[in-house]
């Protein structure tokens, strides 16, 4: 055989670009065709090799002694004999021909290997998942488990070490255009640990049977180095209330990551993924909220959480000793951590996050307080109530949906009032218009905070439009115009107003009306009242007497015609 064997158009670990692969007695190497960093693998690190059909032709999967896996895809069928001799003569291992199951069944048996999880259908592998690609796993139901894959190379082990030959978790999958981020398995029944790892059933009769999904979960955490098995815990905080995502979690803090352990979900987060860390006092003066911004965001099924929001009681104190040697405190963590803490709990958590993650802690701006001398403004985004904080460089709304808006992304801010609302006189809205596109509205803010907010925004150099004052001025002007118009109408229309029959009396003459000179009877307020009526007094009295007698006779006749009333019987 030649000293070097070369193959062109070979893809390394699902890479987007092909390259040249060379085999030699002391190992192998791969270099991209367009130039870039080369990959090499020493002959002493090759533990095994497999030949199988793959996406771009045929693939050589190399199993490393350090539990890593290297995939070389793009070989032709006729390259098998040539590669088989290379591995047998130079690396003292057989190139095993591995045939995959093509039945398309979604049920089979999962086996835990040294470097990968294999899903077998009828004793043939359907697919394999390298442990280096798994970032997290959670029990998603009674018999269901969710396996999450690292996104864009964002993961390492919880102890900060590299996994296998990959520099970061998720390196292989992130090379593709599309990326699988989660897979779920339904695992009913019970089994033993030996069966789960691929052993024979019943080989150890004394071994205790466990719930299959729980055993799968525990084994995967151990194999993929997820959680506390991958390093020593520096500090632990138990039963911490989280507002986003909702629930109570235990917080385990490691050298380069921290872990949230809940009843249903576990999360492992690298400090490199922490982009923001904020300490926000709640307006009730009883609690503090710690807000952690993540990129990439935390995933829970289909839901993404770009922020973690924790809540602590302001008066809750804790005494804590860190699990760190004195040498590490004086060297690696000098001026960043202390060996002993005895302070309020929210301060201790803040100091440890700041020391381990080396992150800047952000607090509300000192230039703004509400009318009650607090930093948080009670408001709402749509139907979700929360608190808006004005930071030095951004807005922050918590707890849900946690919203961060930088002042640099803000084009203008509009103060407005909801038309027709009962509380329109006591509250107002803020609409933040972004430079690119879109806007965010914060509703139901107390009217007494308007002046302080307007002054603060102008201090930060933000464009402010106050529609509340404009509406008030327009309303006042409209009311003045309406008053002036109504007064003018009264002056112009007053003499011509409709007065009913009074207008008719002016236009037509009443023929039955006789003037005062023709009247036989003087009014009682006239000076001639007594003299004008004295001649007819006696005749009027006689006539009145005759009329009274006739009325009495009519009444007596009517009483005689009526039937007699029945007497009521006494009980």
XYZ file of C-alpha atoms in Angstrom:
571
model
C 0.000 0.000 0.000
C 1.019 3.558 -0.562
C 2.204 5.636 2.374
C -0.868 7.930 2.012
C -4.354 7.199 0.698
C -6.493 10.201 -0.380
C -10.219 10.630 -1.024
C -11.912 13.744 -2.433
C -15.391 15.238 -1.862
C -15.654 13.923 1.697
C -17.830 15.641 4.334
C -16.761 15.728 8.002
C -19.466 15.540 10.685
C -22.325 16.800 8.495
C -20.269 19.808 7.357
C -21.698 22.038 4.648
C -18.423 22.024 2.685
C -16.612 19.012 1.347
C -12.890 18.459 1.552
C -10.016 16.018 1.058
C -9.517 13.142 3.480
C -6.101 11.482 3.816
C -5.174 8.282 5.639
C -1.657 7.460 6.827
C -0.077 4.960 9.180
C 0.033 7.454 12.075
C -3.569 8.649 11.682
C -5.922 10.504 9.389
C -6.689 14.081 8.463
C -9.374 16.172 6.715
C -9.131 19.656 5.215
C -11.954 21.666 3.626
C -11.639 22.287 -0.106
C -12.146 26.045 0.268
C -9.447 26.335 2.912
C -9.782 26.567 6.651
C -8.962 24.657 9.812
C -7.899 21.048 9.296
C -8.998 18.097 11.426
C -6.607 15.340 12.500
C -7.064 12.110 14.447
C -4.185 10.115 15.879
C -3.886 6.404 15.128
C -3.817 5.522 18.840
C -7.258 7.160 19.393
C -9.054 4.948 16.839
C -11.013 2.237 18.687
C -13.319 0.995 15.911
C -14.892 1.806 12.552
C -18.218 1.150 10.822
C -19.244 1.288 7.152
C -22.865 2.151 6.309
C -25.115 3.901 3.817
C -25.515 7.627 4.513
C -26.922 10.850 3.076
C -24.201 11.642 0.529
C -23.177 8.122 -0.366
C -21.432 5.832 2.113
C -20.092 6.787 5.515
C -17.189 5.732 7.702
C -17.962 6.191 11.391
C -14.871 6.154 13.591
C -15.325 5.342 17.286
C -12.676 7.016 19.415
C -11.189 5.766 22.633
C -12.178 9.000 24.444
C -15.875 8.293 23.666
C -15.933 10.654 20.708
C -17.320 9.912 17.259
C -16.032 11.105 13.879
C -18.199 10.767 10.761
C -16.787 10.865 7.217
C -19.511 10.889 4.539
C -19.311 10.875 0.742
C -17.423 7.670 -0.095
C -18.358 5.520 -3.101
C -19.354 1.856 -2.881
C -16.121 0.726 -4.533
C -14.065 2.459 -1.799
C -15.070 -0.187 0.761
C -12.321 -2.720 -0.087
C -9.667 -0.030 -0.102
C -10.756 1.435 3.242
C -11.105 -2.016 4.812
C -7.411 -2.724 4.110
C -6.409 0.699 5.487
C -8.111 0.129 8.849
C -6.939 -3.487 9.139
C -3.281 -2.913 8.206
C -2.634 0.539 9.668
C -5.072 0.835 12.612
C -5.455 -2.852 13.563
C -9.277 -2.718 13.492
C -11.933 -4.150 11.228
C -14.222 -1.903 9.166
C -17.585 -3.341 10.206
C -20.338 -3.308 7.585
C -23.410 -1.927 9.365
C -26.802 -2.075 7.651
C -29.543 0.259 8.870
C -33.195 -0.609 9.201
C -35.264 0.942 6.429
C -38.693 -0.251 7.561
C -39.685 3.176 8.839
C -41.118 1.866 12.105
C -41.328 4.287 15.015
C -41.143 1.558 17.670
C -38.100 -0.446 18.590
C -35.462 -0.797 21.293
C -33.096 1.890 22.560
C -29.577 0.837 23.550
C -26.941 2.905 25.322
C -23.496 2.477 23.786
C -20.187 3.951 24.825
C -20.510 7.096 22.719
C -24.054 7.157 21.346
C -27.677 6.154 21.851
C -28.896 3.697 19.213
C -32.528 3.089 18.260
C -32.827 -0.451 16.843
C -35.661 -1.913 14.772
C -35.509 -5.708 14.439
C -31.897 -5.750 15.660
C -30.790 -3.205 13.061
C -29.988 0.436 13.863
C -32.593 2.885 12.629
C -30.665 5.976 13.837
C -27.976 6.929 16.326
C -27.678 9.979 18.605
C -24.153 10.902 19.795
C -24.089 11.899 23.462
C -22.065 14.944 22.476
C -25.139 16.331 20.675
C -27.506 16.031 23.654
C -27.812 19.179 25.747
C -30.671 18.258 28.102
C -33.386 15.738 28.879
C -36.652 15.950 30.830
C -39.501 13.712 31.878
C -42.308 15.139 29.754
C -45.082 12.844 30.973
C -45.892 9.662 32.820
C -44.142 7.425 30.261
C -42.589 10.064 28.022
C -39.126 11.599 27.920
C -37.903 14.595 25.912
C -34.317 14.725 24.590
C -33.086 18.195 23.631
C -30.204 18.821 21.267
C -27.686 21.642 21.547
C -28.383 24.612 19.268
C -25.574 26.225 17.252
C -22.789 24.724 19.315
C -24.041 26.370 22.493
C -23.265 23.589 24.930
C -20.430 21.936 26.796
C -20.545 19.598 29.711
C -21.814 21.061 32.965
C -18.273 21.001 34.294
C -17.084 23.043 31.326
C -15.068 20.232 29.699
C -15.223 19.418 26.028
C -17.127 16.298 25.028
C -15.318 13.921 22.683
C -13.620 15.362 19.665
C -16.214 18.087 19.188
C -15.186 21.458 20.505
C -18.730 22.201 21.535
C -21.970 20.300 21.857
C -24.204 20.735 18.855
C -21.343 21.333 16.420
C -22.405 18.539 14.050
C -26.107 19.295 13.934
C -25.597 23.046 13.628
C -23.637 22.534 10.408
C -26.848 21.732 8.536
C -29.355 24.190 7.130
C -32.138 22.797 9.301
C -31.608 21.423 12.762
C -33.504 18.976 14.951
C -33.888 20.493 18.412
C -35.980 17.919 20.295
C -36.989 14.262 20.150
C -39.462 12.440 22.396
C -39.630 8.762 23.348
C -42.593 6.887 24.781
C -41.257 4.209 27.148
C -43.910 2.129 28.981
C -43.468 -0.712 31.463
C -40.579 -1.679 33.739
C -37.039 -2.922 33.089
C -33.620 -3.358 34.712
C -30.539 -1.238 34.235
C -28.685 -4.052 32.459
C -31.481 -4.405 29.901
C -31.483 -0.653 29.313
C -27.755 -0.733 28.503
C -28.177 -3.597 26.054
C -27.613 -6.618 28.319
C -29.616 -9.824 28.324
C -32.906 -9.915 30.195
C -32.928 -12.033 33.308
C -29.121 -12.357 33.477
C -29.195 -11.002 37.021
C -32.248 -12.192 38.888
C -31.454 -10.129 41.961
C -31.418 -6.819 40.073
C -34.386 -4.633 40.940
C -36.831 -3.664 38.220
C -37.622 0.020 37.832
C -39.940 2.176 35.814
C -38.508 2.046 32.288
C -38.823 5.761 31.538
C -37.164 6.740 34.832
C -34.289 4.330 34.255
C -33.863 5.644 30.690
C -33.768 9.201 32.060
C -31.164 8.441 34.750
C -28.955 6.491 32.337
C -29.035 9.218 29.695
C -28.103 11.898 32.229
C -25.106 9.839 33.278
C -23.975 8.895 29.754
C -24.405 12.373 28.248
C -22.836 14.067 31.283
C -25.880 16.167 32.034
C -26.254 17.641 35.506
C -24.372 17.241 38.737
C -22.554 14.026 37.742
C -20.259 16.122 35.524
C -18.705 18.253 38.254
C -18.775 19.407 41.864
C -21.470 21.833 42.961
C -20.077 25.136 44.233
C -23.368 26.358 45.752
C -26.983 25.174 45.922
C -30.175 27.168 46.553
C -33.297 25.137 47.254
C -36.917 25.768 46.286
C -36.448 29.140 44.569
C -39.655 30.661 43.189
C -39.493 31.374 39.452
C -42.084 33.614 37.825
C -40.781 32.771 34.314
C -40.941 29.851 33.658
C -43.518 29.359 36.383
C -42.592 26.990 39.204
C -40.096 26.276 41.954
C -36.592 25.090 41.071
C -33.442 24.130 42.937
C -30.396 26.020 41.625
C -27.060 24.165 41.431
C -24.130 26.420 40.579
C -21.057 24.933 38.883
C -17.803 26.379 37.647
C -19.036 27.241 34.133
C -22.792 26.528 34.254
C -25.807 26.363 36.519
C -28.661 23.895 36.646
C -32.349 24.367 37.454
C -33.945 21.232 38.929
C -37.737 21.138 39.088
C -40.348 18.459 39.611
C -40.931 18.033 35.879
C -38.178 19.880 34.011
C -34.432 20.190 34.453
C -32.343 22.828 32.680
C -28.605 23.185 32.314
C -27.459 26.655 31.272
C -23.947 27.848 30.477
C -22.776 31.151 31.925
C -21.762 32.058 28.357
C -25.464 32.028 27.467
C -26.214 34.660 30.128
C -26.271 38.044 28.372
C -28.016 40.207 30.975
C -28.416 40.085 34.756
C -30.785 42.532 36.454
C -31.803 43.095 40.086
C -35.250 44.720 40.224
C -36.961 45.748 43.499
C -40.679 45.008 43.477
C -42.957 47.991 44.233
C -44.431 46.207 47.257
C -41.092 46.741 49.118
C -41.247 43.080 50.196
C -39.630 41.250 47.276
C -36.728 41.451 44.830
C -36.751 39.996 41.328
C -33.620 38.679 39.610
C -33.945 38.688 35.828
C -31.471 36.706 33.674
C -31.385 37.256 29.899
C -30.419 34.156 27.870
C -29.199 33.690 24.303
C -30.037 31.106 23.051
C -33.301 31.174 25.024
C -34.485 28.396 27.308
C -36.827 25.932 25.625
C -39.756 24.089 27.203
C -41.452 22.122 24.462
C -42.550 24.660 21.852
C -42.176 27.601 24.255
C -39.065 29.760 24.376
C -38.004 31.732 27.431
C -35.427 34.445 26.655
C -35.529 35.553 30.310
C -35.531 33.806 33.681
C -37.338 35.755 36.412
C -36.773 34.705 40.033
C -38.424 36.216 43.108
C -36.936 36.446 46.611
C -38.216 37.882 49.870
C -36.338 41.021 50.818
C -35.919 40.005 54.474
C -34.951 36.346 53.846
C -31.334 35.831 54.924
C -29.023 32.864 54.371
C -25.681 31.608 55.653
C -23.609 29.853 52.984
C -20.108 28.420 52.626
C -18.923 27.886 49.048
C -17.485 24.539 47.987
C -14.229 26.117 46.755
C -10.679 25.663 47.980
C -8.738 28.558 49.428
C -6.283 28.391 46.508
C -9.113 28.897 43.998
C -10.517 31.810 46.001
C -7.137 33.538 46.078
C -6.303 32.741 42.474
C -9.101 32.132 39.944
C -11.848 33.925 41.877
C -9.801 36.635 43.550
C -11.883 39.769 44.233
C -14.909 38.003 42.703
C -16.078 35.554 45.386
C -15.936 35.057 49.128
C -15.727 31.771 50.968
C -18.509 32.660 53.410
C -21.739 34.647 52.984
C -24.244 35.760 55.584
C -26.588 38.215 53.874
C -30.076 38.456 52.334
C -30.673 35.576 49.924
C -31.147 37.704 46.797
C -27.805 39.437 47.411
C -25.949 36.143 47.864
C -27.391 34.728 44.618
C -26.430 37.943 42.825
C -22.843 37.907 44.132
C -22.305 34.263 43.151
C -23.767 34.725 39.655
C -21.594 37.797 39.213
C -18.476 35.990 40.461
C -18.859 32.709 38.559
C -20.299 34.134 35.346
C -18.283 37.364 35.455
C -21.396 39.310 34.454
C -22.336 42.931 35.028
C -25.304 43.483 37.353
C -27.870 46.029 36.129
C -30.206 47.971 38.432
C -32.940 50.586 37.750
C -31.865 54.100 36.822
C -31.525 56.477 39.756
C -32.951 59.385 37.732
C -36.488 58.016 37.794
C -38.883 57.147 40.596
C -42.671 56.967 40.659
C -44.914 59.283 42.661
C -44.509 56.783 45.535
C -40.694 56.865 45.337
C -40.454 53.395 43.765
C -38.648 52.153 40.663
C -41.306 49.826 39.249
C -44.354 51.146 37.383
C -47.469 48.994 37.550
C -48.886 48.515 34.049
C -49.859 45.792 31.605
C -49.035 44.429 28.158
C -52.381 43.497 26.644
C -54.036 41.365 29.353
C -50.818 40.558 31.272
C -50.125 42.710 34.316
C -46.604 43.408 35.479
C -44.052 46.102 36.229
C -42.108 48.382 33.907
C -38.595 49.449 34.945
C -36.563 52.270 33.431
C -32.928 51.157 33.331
C -29.971 53.257 32.312
C -30.026 51.954 28.741
C -33.329 50.136 28.284
C -36.896 49.400 29.365
C -37.596 46.135 31.173
C -41.081 44.669 31.708
C -41.484 41.685 34.054
C -42.578 39.058 34.825
C -44.546 37.799 31.815
C -44.051 38.359 28.995
C -40.565 39.526 29.963
C -39.773 42.334 27.506
C -36.474 44.177 27.035
C -36.329 47.283 24.793
C -33.081 49.181 24.387
C -33.176 52.958 24.124
C -30.948 52.646 21.043
C -33.716 50.689 19.289
C -36.395 53.241 20.237
C -37.480 55.716 17.597
C -40.106 57.624 19.600
C -42.437 57.337 22.591
C -46.105 58.366 22.572
C -48.212 59.165 25.623
C -51.889 58.543 24.936
C -55.159 57.900 26.700
C -57.678 55.190 25.850
C -60.753 56.828 24.363
C -64.064 56.093 26.053
C -62.539 54.318 29.054
C -63.923 54.991 32.496
C -60.417 55.215 33.922
C -59.179 57.493 31.111
C -58.820 60.419 33.475
C -56.638 58.503 35.973
C -54.491 56.324 33.651
C -52.650 56.581 30.361
C -50.732 54.403 27.894
C -47.173 54.435 26.576
C -46.418 53.257 23.037
C -42.743 52.631 22.244
C -42.088 52.805 18.486
C -39.021 50.850 17.357
C -36.611 52.023 14.677
C -36.895 48.944 12.509
C -40.595 48.125 12.665
C -43.257 47.400 15.209
C -44.090 48.844 18.600
C -44.842 47.834 22.193
C -47.641 49.334 24.283
C -47.721 49.560 28.079
C -51.238 50.279 29.354
C -52.993 51.500 32.506
C -50.164 53.593 33.977
C -51.038 55.891 36.856
C -51.637 59.487 35.680
C -49.432 60.839 38.474
C -46.326 59.253 36.872
C -46.751 61.099 33.564
C -44.568 64.108 34.372
C -41.731 62.028 35.847
C -41.665 59.689 32.836
C -41.726 62.538 30.353
C -38.841 64.281 32.090
C -36.814 61.037 32.254
C -37.287 60.262 28.555
C -36.232 63.779 27.592
C -33.173 63.367 29.851
C -32.227 60.238 27.888
C -32.643 62.103 24.588
C -35.718 60.187 23.452
C -38.372 61.730 21.190
C -41.603 62.148 23.134
C -45.076 62.942 21.807
C -47.692 63.794 24.426
C -51.103 63.194 22.883
C -52.793 63.579 26.263
C -52.042 67.315 26.487
C -52.867 67.772 22.810
C -56.230 66.062 23.244
C -56.937 68.169 26.341
C -56.123 71.406 24.479
C -58.245 70.384 21.486
C -61.130 69.426 23.766
C -60.948 72.748 25.616
C -60.871 74.677 22.341
C -63.830 72.685 21.006
C -65.827 73.374 24.155
C -65.087 77.108 23.917
C -66.201 77.171 20.279
C -69.382 75.287 21.168
C -70.199 77.763 23.945
C -69.652 80.734 21.626
C -71.808 79.191 18.892
C -74.672 78.464 21.283
C -74.641 82.025 22.668
C -74.694 83.496 19.138
C -77.682 81.336 18.219
C -79.612 82.568 21.264
C -79.057 86.216 20.306
C -80.029 85.770 16.664
C -82.969 83.386 17.025
C -84.439 84.700 20.316
C -87.003 87.256 18.979
C -88.231 84.718 16.375
C -88.690 81.867 18.747
C -91.846 79.760 18.464
C -94.233 80.933 21.218
C -97.307 78.885 20.268
C -100.655 80.701 20.229
C -99.027 83.994 21.149
C -97.862 84.433 17.567
C -101.313 83.611 16.241
C -102.912 86.315 18.482
C -100.655 88.950 16.944
C -101.505 88.009 13.358
C -105.345 87.381 13.666
C -108.075 89.279 15.460
C -110.444 87.441 17.828
C -113.971 88.379 16.769
C -115.523 87.287 20.100
C -113.317 89.640 22.041
C -114.936 92.886 23.196
C -113.021 95.921 24.255
C -112.995 97.162 27.808
C -115.513 99.907 27.029
C -118.141 97.314 26.033
C -117.804 95.246 29.237
C -120.806 95.164 31.630
C -118.784 93.784 34.532
C -115.797 95.611 35.948
C -112.739 93.707 37.071
C -112.221 93.379 40.786
C -109.082 95.476 40.651
C -110.873 98.329 38.875
C -111.782 101.423 40.864
C -115.434 101.133 39.616
C -115.824 97.566 40.726
C -118.428 98.109 43.507
C -120.577 100.734 41.710
C -120.744 98.835 38.437
C -122.018 95.607 40.086
C -124.421 97.018 42.774
C -127.548 97.064 40.605
C -127.641 93.346 39.973
C -126.758 92.007 43.511
C -130.356 91.155 44.566
C -131.295 89.362 41.353
C -128.105 87.301 41.523
C -128.855 86.155 45.094
C -132.416 85.101 44.193
C -131.222 83.138 41.213
C -128.595 81.384 43.348
C -131.210 80.310 45.957
C -133.508 78.866 43.251
C -130.605 76.861 41.753
C -129.664 75.404 45.188
C -133.259 74.225 45.823
C -133.425 72.496 42.422
C -130.139 70.680 43.132
C -131.438 69.398 46.501
C -134.582 67.960 44.894
C -132.543 66.132 42.220
C -130.305 64.591 44.906
C -133.322 63.297 46.885
C -134.818 61.673 43.743
C -131.552 59.881 42.931
C -131.281 58.498 46.481
C -134.846 57.069 46.272
C -134.064 55.244 42.995
C -130.955 53.487 44.429
C -131.632 50.038 46.055
C -131.122 49.731 49.806
C -127.692 48.612 50.954
C -127.366 45.198 52.544
C -126.384 45.126 56.153
C -123.211 43.311 56.991
C -123.543 40.403 59.360
C -121.588 40.719 62.498
C -119.244 37.873 63.155
